[in-house]
Amino acid sequence: MFKDINGIRIAYTDEGEGTPLLFVHGFPLNRATWSKQVAFFKANYRVVAPDLRGLGESASGPGPVSMSRFAEDLHALMQRLSTGPVVLVGHSMGGYVALAFATAYPNALRGLVLVGTKAGKDAPEVAAARRATAEKVRTDGVSTVVDAMAPKMLSASNEDPAMAASVHGFMASSKPDGVMGALWGMADRPDASARLGQIRVPTLVITSADDTVIPPSESAVLAGSIPGAQLRVIPQAGHLVAFERADAFNEALKDWLDSGSAVSGPRGAMSVSHQPG
Ligand code: MLT
């Protein structure tokens, strides 16, 4: 399904009924990475999973896309879909977006699930490397990013060629301008660390033991900085844990949801109005 959001045609999945779970993918990925969560949770929840602008089937605009801009798109999509406050599940870059969302729209959240992500900004050399990569994408296409990143998404011990091919396929379908926009946006993103103590919704941090892209130590810092946050470590999984070890991931998320606070606690104060179309 598609909606025009902030001038961009955004693709999304919206299935099931109940408390809304909003799944936000990482880079350079798309909502297909959440397919095993959609299948599992739609029996008991409303599951919404968009493609961020410029990625997956969503259209792109020119120039950098800040994490705040992605968050604005999510909020506008929620309004268009009349979801009300959501449990926001963000993976990696989707976690950077989730933290921007938590600052901009605290009342639009019931809970936060931060997966394989961190609050810090890029070190100067990392930001410079991202900008150089963006230029390479402009001249050579997305394969430069895909070839570098796809092998890092799964655990080094994963020997499932079909799964590796799926991950490669998710990335290879990304469009150059969307990839460049996200790279520039990540390079410019602010440090969210100082705001973590202000998060007031129930929070679950999930990491994976074999994540070499954003190591578990980052998640431990994140969980330790958010009041009341819980930390779960999924064994034998790499960066794309929700896809690689979907059963363990879904169980961890289900346990936390079943424990209640994000689902049965007071809803945020935001009033989400329905806008047809
Ligand atoms: C992601 O998976 O979203 C990226 O690896 C995040 C990043 O490059 O910082």
PDB file of C-alpha atoms and ligand atoms in Angstrom:
ATOM      1  CA  MET A   1       0.000   0.000   0.000  1.00  0.00           C
ATOM      2  CA  PHE A   2       1.068   3.585  -0.570  1.00  0.00           C
ATOM      3  CA  LYS A   3       0.322   7.022   0.884  1.00  0.00           C
ATOM      4  CA  ASP A   4       1.619  10.419  -0.143  1.00  0.00           C
ATOM      5  CA  ILE A   5       3.442  11.623   2.959  1.00  0.00           C
ATOM      6  CA  ASN A   6       5.185  15.005   3.100  1.00  0.00           C
ATOM      7  CA  GLY A   7       5.293  15.058  -0.716  1.00  0.00           C
ATOM      8  CA  ILE A   8       6.769  11.562  -1.051  1.00  0.00           C
ATOM      9  CA  ARG A   9       5.004   8.332  -2.032  1.00  0.00           C
ATOM     10  CA  ILE A  10       5.591   6.063   0.952  1.00  0.00           C
ATOM     11  CA  ALA A  11       5.075   2.291   0.749  1.00  0.00           C
ATOM     12  CA  TYR A  12       3.935   0.457   3.851  1.00  0.00           C
ATOM     13  CA  THR A  13       2.463  -2.735   5.241  1.00  0.00           C
ATOM     14  CA  ASP A  14      -0.480  -2.474   7.647  1.00  0.00           C
ATOM     15  CA  GLU A  15      -1.888  -5.761   8.937  1.00  0.00           C
ATOM     16  CA  GLY A  16      -3.751  -7.063  11.966  1.00  0.00           C
ATOM     17  CA  GLU A  17      -5.670  -5.338  14.727  1.00  0.00           C
ATOM     18  CA  GLY A  18      -4.884  -4.244  18.252  1.00  0.00           C
ATOM     19  CA  THR A  19      -2.129  -2.233  19.874  1.00  0.00           C
ATOM     20  CA  PRO A  20      -0.084  -0.761  17.016  1.00  0.00           C
ATOM     21  CA  LEU A  21       3.515  -1.867  16.532  1.00  0.00           C
ATOM     22  CA  LEU A  22       5.465   0.336  14.109  1.00  0.00           C
ATOM     23  CA  PHE A  23       8.556  -1.395  12.683  1.00  0.00           C
ATOM     24  CA  VAL A  24      11.275   0.834  11.202  1.00  0.00           C
ATOM     25  CA  HIS A  25      14.023  -0.786   9.150  1.00  0.00           C
ATOM     26  CA  GLY A  26      17.744  -0.050   8.969  1.00  0.00           C
ATOM     27  CA  PHE A  27      20.120   0.927   6.159  1.00  0.00           C
ATOM     28  CA  PRO A  28      20.167   0.238   3.236  1.00  0.00           C
ATOM     29  CA  LEU A  29      17.241  -2.038   3.843  1.00  0.00           C
ATOM     30  CA  ASN A  30      13.461  -1.967   3.632  1.00  0.00           C
ATOM     31  CA  ARG A  31      10.337  -3.299   5.313  1.00  0.00           C
ATOM     32  CA  ALA A  32      10.856  -6.787   3.899  1.00  0.00           C
ATOM     33  CA  THR A  33      13.373  -7.294   6.703  1.00  0.00           C
ATOM     34  CA  TRP A  34      10.395  -7.308   9.107  1.00  0.00           C
ATOM     35  CA  SER A  35       8.394  -9.912   7.173  1.00  0.00           C
ATOM     36  CA  LYS A  36       8.815 -12.509   9.935  1.00  0.00           C
ATOM     37  CA  GLN A  37       7.616 -10.032  12.558  1.00  0.00           C
ATOM     38  CA  VAL A  38       4.588  -9.035  10.476  1.00  0.00           C
ATOM     39  CA  ALA A  39       3.667 -12.702  10.066  1.00  0.00           C
ATOM     40  CA  PHE A  40       4.075 -13.431  13.776  1.00  0.00           C
ATOM     41  CA  PHE A  41       2.579 -10.367  15.450  1.00  0.00           C
ATOM     42  CA  LYS A  42      -0.366  -9.618  13.150  1.00  0.00           C
ATOM     43  CA  ALA A  43      -2.486 -12.232  14.932  1.00  0.00           C
ATOM     44  CA  ASN A  44      -2.577 -10.084  18.081  1.00  0.00           C
ATOM     45  CA  TYR A  45      -1.401  -6.611  17.109  1.00  0.00           C
ATOM     46  CA  ARG A  46      -1.767  -4.029  14.390  1.00  0.00           C
ATOM     47  CA  VAL A  47       1.562  -4.197  12.600  1.00  0.00           C
ATOM     48  CA  VAL A  48       2.676  -1.237  10.479  1.00  0.00           C
ATOM     49  CA  ALA A  49       5.970  -1.336   8.594  1.00  0.00           C
ATOM     50  CA  PRO A  50       6.870   1.449   6.160  1.00  0.00           C
ATOM     51  CA  ASP A  51       9.732   1.763   3.726  1.00  0.00           C
ATOM     52  CA  LEU A  52      11.577   4.915   4.768  1.00  0.00           C
ATOM     53  CA  ARG A  53      11.713   7.539   2.028  1.00  0.00           C
ATOM     54  CA  GLY A  54      14.206   6.669  -0.684  1.00  0.00           C
ATOM     55  CA  LEU A  55      14.391   3.012   0.332  1.00  0.00           C
ATOM     56  CA  GLY A  56      12.399  -0.076  -0.604  1.00  0.00           C
ATOM     57  CA  GLU A  57       9.367   0.854  -2.665  1.00  0.00           C
ATOM     58  CA  SER A  58       9.113   4.396  -1.300  1.00  0.00           C
ATOM     59  CA  ALA A  59       9.998   7.306  -3.538  1.00  0.00           C
ATOM     60  CA  SER A  60      12.888   9.614  -2.767  1.00  0.00           C
ATOM     61  CA  GLY A  61      13.448  13.341  -2.708  1.00  0.00           C
ATOM     62  CA  PRO A  62      16.704  15.155  -3.422  1.00  0.00           C
ATOM     63  CA  GLY A  63      19.512  15.715  -0.927  1.00  0.00           C
ATOM     64  CA  PRO A  64      20.216  14.562   2.624  1.00  0.00           C
ATOM     65  CA  VAL A  65      17.460  12.968   4.686  1.00  0.00           C
ATOM     66  CA  SER A  66      17.873  13.750   8.362  1.00  0.00           C
ATOM     67  CA  MET A  67      16.765  11.316  11.040  1.00  0.00           C
ATOM     68  CA  SER A  68      14.225  13.986  12.057  1.00  0.00           C
ATOM     69  CA  ARG A  69      12.815  14.054   8.523  1.00  0.00           C
ATOM     70  CA  PHE A  70      12.356  10.275   8.596  1.00  0.00           C
ATOM     71  CA  ALA A  71      10.648  10.706  12.001  1.00  0.00           C
ATOM     72  CA  GLU A  72       8.318  13.376  10.581  1.00  0.00           C
ATOM     73  CA  ASP A  73       7.335  10.958   7.823  1.00  0.00           C
ATOM     74  CA  LEU A  74       6.545   8.263  10.396  1.00  0.00           C
ATOM     75  CA  HIS A  75       4.427  10.641  12.436  1.00  0.00           C
ATOM     76  CA  ALA A  76       2.541  11.825   9.356  1.00  0.00           C
ATOM     77  CA  LEU A  77       1.951   8.220   8.277  1.00  0.00           C
ATOM     78  CA  MET A  78       0.589   7.415  11.743  1.00  0.00           C
ATOM     79  CA  GLN A  79      -1.836  10.313  11.420  1.00  0.00           C
ATOM     80  CA  ARG A  80      -2.942   9.197   7.971  1.00  0.00           C
ATOM     81  CA  LEU A  81      -3.496   5.659   9.274  1.00  0.00           C
ATOM     82  CA  SER A  82      -5.108   6.818  12.552  1.00  0.00           C
ATOM     83  CA  THR A  83      -2.903   4.466  14.523  1.00  0.00           C
ATOM     84  CA  GLY A  84      -2.781   6.436  17.749  1.00  0.00           C
ATOM     85  CA  PRO A  85       0.367   6.065  19.865  1.00  0.00           C
ATOM     86  CA  VAL A  86       2.567   3.138  18.844  1.00  0.00           C
ATOM     87  CA  VAL A  87       5.186   0.815  20.178  1.00  0.00           C
ATOM     88  CA  LEU A  88       8.032   1.893  17.894  1.00  0.00           C
ATOM     89  CA  VAL A  89      10.554  -0.810  16.995  1.00  0.00           C
ATOM     90  CA  GLY A  90      13.632   0.595  15.269  1.00  0.00           C
ATOM     91  CA  HIS A  91      16.577  -1.363  13.918  1.00  0.00           C
ATOM     92  CA  SER A  92      19.991   0.286  13.555  1.00  0.00           C
ATOM     93  CA  MET A  93      19.362   3.404  11.408  1.00  0.00           C
ATOM     94  CA  GLY A  94      15.706   2.814  12.276  1.00  0.00           C
ATOM     95  CA  GLY A  95      16.818   3.153  15.903  1.00  0.00           C
ATOM     96  CA  TYR A  96      18.447   6.510  15.147  1.00  0.00           C
ATOM     97  CA  VAL A  97      15.087   7.508  13.669  1.00  0.00           C
ATOM     98  CA  ALA A  98      13.246   6.122  16.710  1.00  0.00           C
ATOM     99  CA  LEU A  99      15.350   8.274  19.041  1.00  0.00           C
ATOM    100  CA  ALA A 100      14.641  11.364  16.909  1.00  0.00           C
ATOM    101  CA  PHE A 101      10.949  10.422  17.025  1.00  0.00           C
ATOM    102  CA  ALA A 102      11.024  10.016  20.827  1.00  0.00           C
ATOM    103  CA  THR A 103      12.327  13.569  21.154  1.00  0.00           C
ATOM    104  CA  ALA A 104       9.937  15.141  18.658  1.00  0.00           C
ATOM    105  CA  TYR A 105       6.767  13.182  19.455  1.00  0.00           C
ATOM    106  CA  PRO A 106       7.000  11.713  22.978  1.00  0.00           C
ATOM    107  CA  ASN A 107       3.229  11.541  23.301  1.00  0.00           C
ATOM    108  CA  ALA A 108       2.939   9.471  20.140  1.00  0.00           C
ATOM    109  CA  LEU A 109       4.744   6.576  21.817  1.00  0.00           C
ATOM    110  CA  ARG A 110       3.501   3.752  24.018  1.00  0.00           C
ATOM    111  CA  GLY A 111       6.873   2.082  24.084  1.00  0.00           C
ATOM    112  CA  LEU A 112      10.233   1.924  22.400  1.00  0.00           C
ATOM    113  CA  VAL A 113      12.186  -1.095  21.170  1.00  0.00           C
ATOM    114  CA  LEU A 114      15.738  -0.286  20.087  1.00  0.00           C
ATOM    115  CA  VAL A 115      17.395  -3.078  18.106  1.00  0.00           C
ATOM    116  CA  GLY A 116      21.092  -3.169  17.198  1.00  0.00           C
ATOM    117  CA  THR A 117      21.423   0.565  17.482  1.00  0.00           C
ATOM    118  CA  LYS A 118      23.101   3.345  19.444  1.00  0.00           C
ATOM    119  CA  ALA A 119      22.611   6.955  20.495  1.00  0.00           C
ATOM    120  CA  GLY A 120      26.006   8.450  19.654  1.00  0.00           C
ATOM    121  CA  LYS A 121      26.768  10.386  16.497  1.00  0.00           C
ATOM    122  CA  ASP A 122      29.396   9.469  13.916  1.00  0.00           C
ATOM    123  CA  ALA A 123      33.031  10.161  14.734  1.00  0.00           C
ATOM    124  CA  PRO A 124      34.411  12.704  12.215  1.00  0.00           C
ATOM    125  CA  GLU A 125      36.254  10.037  10.234  1.00  0.00           C
ATOM    126  CA  VAL A 126      33.134   7.845  10.077  1.00  0.00           C
ATOM    127  CA  ALA A 127      31.039  10.781   8.866  1.00  0.00           C
ATOM    128  CA  ALA A 128      33.694  11.591   6.239  1.00  0.00           C
ATOM    129  CA  ALA A 129      33.714   7.967   5.088  1.00  0.00           C
ATOM    130  CA  ARG A 130      29.914   8.012   4.742  1.00  0.00           C
ATOM    131  CA  ARG A 131      30.095  11.145   2.581  1.00  0.00           C
ATOM    132  CA  ALA A 132      32.800   9.552   0.433  1.00  0.00           C
ATOM    133  CA  THR A 133      30.632   6.457   0.076  1.00  0.00           C
ATOM    134  CA  ALA A 134      27.720   8.632  -1.014  1.00  0.00           C
ATOM    135  CA  GLU A 135      29.888  10.090  -3.798  1.00  0.00           C
ATOM    136  CA  LYS A 136      30.867   6.586  -4.846  1.00  0.00           C
ATOM    137  CA  VAL A 137      27.197   5.606  -4.988  1.00  0.00           C
ATOM    138  CA  ARG A 138      26.613   8.602  -7.248  1.00  0.00           C
ATOM    139  CA  THR A 139      29.272   7.440  -9.703  1.00  0.00           C
ATOM    140  CA  ASP A 140      29.143   3.642  -9.354  1.00  0.00           C
ATOM    141  CA  GLY A 141      25.650   2.818  -8.046  1.00  0.00           C
ATOM    142  CA  VAL A 142      24.563   1.025  -4.875  1.00  0.00           C
ATOM    143  CA  SER A 143      26.679  -2.097  -5.368  1.00  0.00           C
ATOM    144  CA  THR A 144      29.559  -0.431  -3.537  1.00  0.00           C
ATOM    145  CA  VAL A 145      27.431  -0.212  -0.388  1.00  0.00           C
ATOM    146  CA  VAL A 146      25.744  -3.566  -0.843  1.00  0.00           C
ATOM    147  CA  ASP A 147      29.001  -5.457  -1.318  1.00  0.00           C
ATOM    148  CA  ALA A 148      30.483  -3.839   1.786  1.00  0.00           C
ATOM    149  CA  MET A 149      27.480  -4.191   4.067  1.00  0.00           C
ATOM    150  CA  ALA A 150      25.605  -7.357   3.097  1.00  0.00           C
ATOM    151  CA  PRO A 151      28.252  -9.749   4.488  1.00  0.00           C
ATOM    152  CA  LYS A 152      28.134  -7.974   7.861  1.00  0.00           C
ATOM    153  CA  MET A 153      24.398  -8.363   8.404  1.00  0.00           C
ATOM    154  CA  LEU A 154      24.426 -11.984   9.565  1.00  0.00           C
ATOM    155  CA  SER A 155      26.482 -13.819  12.155  1.00  0.00           C
ATOM    156  CA  ALA A 156      29.895 -14.975  10.867  1.00  0.00           C
ATOM    157  CA  SER A 157      28.813 -18.512  11.807  1.00  0.00           C
ATOM    158  CA  ASN A 158      25.661 -18.353   9.654  1.00  0.00           C
ATOM    159  CA  GLU A 159      25.962 -20.850   6.808  1.00  0.00           C
ATOM    160  CA  ASP A 160      22.538 -20.395   5.257  1.00  0.00           C
ATOM    161  CA  PRO A 161      23.134 -19.267   1.653  1.00  0.00           C
ATOM    162  CA  ALA A 162      19.451 -18.596   1.037  1.00  0.00           C
ATOM    163  CA  MET A 163      19.331 -16.200   3.970  1.00  0.00           C
ATOM    164  CA  ALA A 164      22.472 -14.427   2.772  1.00  0.00           C
ATOM    165  CA  ALA A 165      20.942 -14.139  -0.713  1.00  0.00           C
ATOM    166  CA  SER A 166      17.774 -12.624   0.765  1.00  0.00           C
ATOM    167  CA  VAL A 167      19.773 -10.005   2.648  1.00  0.00           C
ATOM    168  CA  HIS A 168      21.763  -9.173  -0.480  1.00  0.00           C
ATOM    169  CA  GLY A 169      18.504  -8.853  -2.402  1.00  0.00           C
ATOM    170  CA  PHE A 170      16.981  -6.469   0.163  1.00  0.00           C
ATOM    171  CA  MET A 171      19.981  -4.184  -0.167  1.00  0.00           C
ATOM    172  CA  ALA A 172      20.482  -4.469  -3.917  1.00  0.00           C
ATOM    173  CA  SER A 173      16.957  -3.192  -4.563  1.00  0.00           C
ATOM    174  CA  SER A 174      17.838   0.168  -2.935  1.00  0.00           C
ATOM    175  CA  LYS A 175      17.909   3.216  -5.179  1.00  0.00           C
ATOM    176  CA  PRO A 176      21.056   5.377  -5.397  1.00  0.00           C
ATOM    177  CA  ASP A 177      19.464   8.691  -4.407  1.00  0.00           C
ATOM    178  CA  GLY A 178      17.768   7.108  -1.386  1.00  0.00           C
ATOM    179  CA  VAL A 179      21.018   5.501  -0.277  1.00  0.00           C
ATOM    180  CA  MET A 180      22.919   8.783  -0.705  1.00  0.00           C
ATOM    181  CA  GLY A 181      20.248  10.727   1.194  1.00  0.00           C
ATOM    182  CA  ALA A 182      20.367   8.341   4.143  1.00  0.00           C
ATOM    183  CA  LEU A 183      24.190   8.299   4.188  1.00  0.00           C
ATOM    184  CA  TRP A 184      24.309  12.090   4.327  1.00  0.00           C
ATOM    185  CA  GLY A 185      21.564  12.123   6.966  1.00  0.00           C
ATOM    186  CA  MET A 186      23.387   9.622   9.180  1.00  0.00           C
ATOM    187  CA  ALA A 187      26.672  11.504   8.787  1.00  0.00           C
ATOM    188  CA  ASP A 188      24.981  14.685  10.025  1.00  0.00           C
ATOM    189  CA  ARG A 189      22.889  13.178  12.801  1.00  0.00           C
ATOM    190  CA  PRO A 190      23.191  14.701  16.267  1.00  0.00           C
ATOM    191  CA  ASP A 191      24.248  12.813  19.358  1.00  0.00           C
ATOM    192  CA  ALA A 192      21.069  11.616  21.084  1.00  0.00           C
ATOM    193  CA  SER A 193      22.828  10.445  24.272  1.00  0.00           C
ATOM    194  CA  ALA A 194      21.965  13.479  26.402  1.00  0.00           C
ATOM    195  CA  ARG A 195      18.252  12.972  25.745  1.00  0.00           C
ATOM    196  CA  LEU A 196      18.061   9.306  26.736  1.00  0.00           C
ATOM    197  CA  GLY A 197      17.354  10.136  30.378  1.00  0.00           C
ATOM    198  CA  GLN A 198      14.204  11.973  29.308  1.00  0.00           C
ATOM    199  CA  ILE A 199      12.590   8.934  27.695  1.00  0.00           C
ATOM    200  CA  ARG A 200       9.499   8.138  29.727  1.00  0.00           C
ATOM    201  CA  VAL A 201       8.000   5.170  27.896  1.00  0.00           C
ATOM    202  CA  PRO A 202       8.752   1.508  28.594  1.00  0.00           C
ATOM    203  CA  THR A 203      11.829   0.593  26.589  1.00  0.00           C
ATOM    204  CA  LEU A 204      13.347  -2.686  25.464  1.00  0.00           C
ATOM    205  CA  VAL A 205      16.858  -2.795  23.993  1.00  0.00           C
ATOM    206  CA  ILE A 206      17.665  -5.860  21.897  1.00  0.00           C
ATOM    207  CA  THR A 207      21.139  -6.733  20.688  1.00  0.00           C
ATOM    208  CA  SER A 208      22.759  -9.778  19.201  1.00  0.00           C
ATOM    209  CA  ALA A 209      25.881 -11.462  20.493  1.00  0.00           C
ATOM    210  CA  ASP A 210      27.628 -11.549  17.095  1.00  0.00           C
ATOM    211  CA  ASP A 211      26.747  -8.043  15.906  1.00  0.00           C
ATOM    212  CA  THR A 212      29.949  -6.520  14.517  1.00  0.00           C
ATOM    213  CA  VAL A 213      28.256  -3.451  12.987  1.00  0.00           C
ATOM    214  CA  ILE A 214      26.925  -2.051  16.276  1.00  0.00           C
ATOM    215  CA  PRO A 215      28.339  -4.273  19.020  1.00  0.00           C
ATOM    216  CA  PRO A 216      26.386  -5.361  22.106  1.00  0.00           C
ATOM    217  CA  SER A 217      28.415  -2.976  24.277  1.00  0.00           C
ATOM    218  CA  GLU A 218      26.609  -0.065  22.572  1.00  0.00           C
ATOM    219  CA  SER A 219      23.252  -1.583  23.497  1.00  0.00           C
ATOM    220  CA  ALA A 220      24.341  -2.020  27.092  1.00  0.00           C
ATOM    221  CA  VAL A 221      25.156   1.710  27.240  1.00  0.00           C
ATOM    222  CA  LEU A 222      21.813   2.533  25.639  1.00  0.00           C
ATOM    223  CA  ALA A 223      19.838   0.382  28.068  1.00  0.00           C
ATOM    224  CA  GLY A 224      21.778   1.768  31.024  1.00  0.00           C
ATOM    225  CA  SER A 225      20.959   5.343  29.996  1.00  0.00           C
ATOM    226  CA  ILE A 226      17.188   5.004  29.518  1.00  0.00           C
ATOM    227  CA  PRO A 227      15.193   4.917  32.765  1.00  0.00           C
ATOM    228  CA  GLY A 228      13.837   1.430  33.418  1.00  0.00           C
ATOM    229  CA  ALA A 229      14.990   0.005  30.068  1.00  0.00           C
ATOM    230  CA  GLN A 230      15.416  -3.745  29.753  1.00  0.00           C
ATOM    231  CA  LEU A 231      18.228  -5.365  27.744  1.00  0.00           C
ATOM    232  CA  ARG A 232      17.984  -8.670  25.845  1.00  0.00           C
ATOM    233  CA  VAL A 233      20.915 -10.294  24.083  1.00  0.00           C
ATOM    234  CA  ILE A 234      20.056 -12.809  21.348  1.00  0.00           C
ATOM    235  CA  PRO A 235      22.785 -15.439  20.941  1.00  0.00           C
ATOM    236  CA  GLN A 236      24.120 -16.680  17.588  1.00  0.00           C
ATOM    237  CA  ALA A 237      22.884 -13.708  15.648  1.00  0.00           C
ATOM    238  CA  GLY A 238      24.450 -10.839  13.759  1.00  0.00           C
ATOM    239  CA  HIS A 239      23.306  -7.299  13.037  1.00  0.00           C
ATOM    240  CA  LEU A 240      20.054  -8.202  11.262  1.00  0.00           C
ATOM    241  CA  VAL A 241      18.847 -10.202  14.248  1.00  0.00           C
ATOM    242  CA  ALA A 242      15.097  -9.946  13.627  1.00  0.00           C
ATOM    243  CA  PHE A 243      15.540 -11.642  10.272  1.00  0.00           C
ATOM    244  CA  GLU A 244      18.339 -14.052  11.138  1.00  0.00           C
ATOM    245  CA  ARG A 245      16.936 -15.346  14.430  1.00  0.00           C
ATOM    246  CA  ALA A 246      13.315 -14.385  14.013  1.00  0.00           C
ATOM    247  CA  ASP A 247      11.992 -16.974  16.482  1.00  0.00           C
ATOM    248  CA  ALA A 248      14.255 -15.815  19.312  1.00  0.00           C
ATOM    249  CA  PHE A 249      13.670 -12.166  18.443  1.00  0.00           C
ATOM    250  CA  ASN A 250       9.892 -12.563  18.302  1.00  0.00           C
ATOM    251  CA  GLU A 251       9.871 -14.441  21.601  1.00  0.00           C
ATOM    252  CA  ALA A 252      11.905 -11.689  23.298  1.00  0.00           C
ATOM    253  CA  LEU A 253       9.622  -8.978  21.942  1.00  0.00           C
ATOM    254  CA  LYS A 254       6.470 -10.956  22.760  1.00  0.00           C
ATOM    255  CA  ASP A 255       7.656 -11.590  26.351  1.00  0.00           C
ATOM    256  CA  TRP A 256       8.248  -7.890  26.840  1.00  0.00           C
ATOM    257  CA  LEU A 257       4.914  -6.916  25.262  1.00  0.00           C
ATOM    258  CA  ASP A 258       3.135  -9.560  27.351  1.00  0.00           C
ATOM    259  CA  SER A 259       4.727  -8.139  30.487  1.00  0.00           C
ATOM    260  CA  GLY A 260       2.370  -5.324  29.847  1.00  0.00           C
ATOM    261  CA  SER A 261       3.571  -1.839  30.429  1.00  0.00           C
ATOM    262  CA  ALA A 262       3.850  -0.706  26.813  1.00  0.00           C
ATOM    263  CA  VAL A 263       0.541  -2.276  25.860  1.00  0.00           C
ATOM    264  CA  SER A 264      -1.696  -1.736  28.844  1.00  0.00           C
ATOM    265  CA  GLY A 265      -0.099   1.381  30.319  1.00  0.00           C
ATOM    266  CA  PRO A 266      -1.516   4.844  29.793  1.00  0.00           C
ATOM    267  CA  ARG A 267      -1.556   5.884  26.192  1.00  0.00           C
ATOM    268  CA  GLY A 268       0.310   8.976  25.165  1.00  0.00           C
ATOM    269  CA  ALA A 269      -1.535  12.264  25.189  1.00  0.00           C
ATOM    270  CA  MET A 270      -1.279  12.782  21.453  1.00  0.00           C
ATOM    271  CA  SER A 271      -4.534  13.022  19.588  1.00  0.00           C
ATOM    272  CA  VAL A 272      -4.093  11.430  16.163  1.00  0.00           C
ATOM    273  CA  SER A 273      -6.669  12.650  13.706  1.00  0.00           C
ATOM    274  CA  HIS A 274      -7.675  10.776  10.618  1.00  0.00           C
ATOM    275  CA  GLN A 275      -7.053  12.465   7.291  1.00  0.00           C
ATOM    276  CA  PRO A 276      -8.685  10.619   4.444  1.00  0.00           C
ATOM    277  CA  GLY A 277      -6.703   9.588   1.389  1.00  0.00           C
TER     278      GLY A 277
HETATM  279  C1  MLT B   1      22.067   0.045   9.631  1.00  0.00           C
HETATM  280  O1  MLT B   1      22.062  -1.191   9.685  1.00  0.00           O
HETATM  281  O2  MLT B   1      21.038   0.713   9.637  1.00  0.00           O
HETATM  282  C2  MLT B   1      23.419   0.733   9.496  1.00  0.00           C
HETATM  283  O3  MLT B   1      24.436  -0.188   9.602  1.00  0.00           O
HETATM  284  C3  MLT B   1      23.576   1.817  10.501  1.00  0.00           C
HETATM  285  C4  MLT B   1      24.849   2.575  10.319  1.00  0.00           C
HETATM  286  O4  MLT B   1      25.494   2.465   9.264  1.00  0.00           O
HETATM  287  O5  MLT B   1      25.213   3.341  11.233  1.00  0.00           O
END
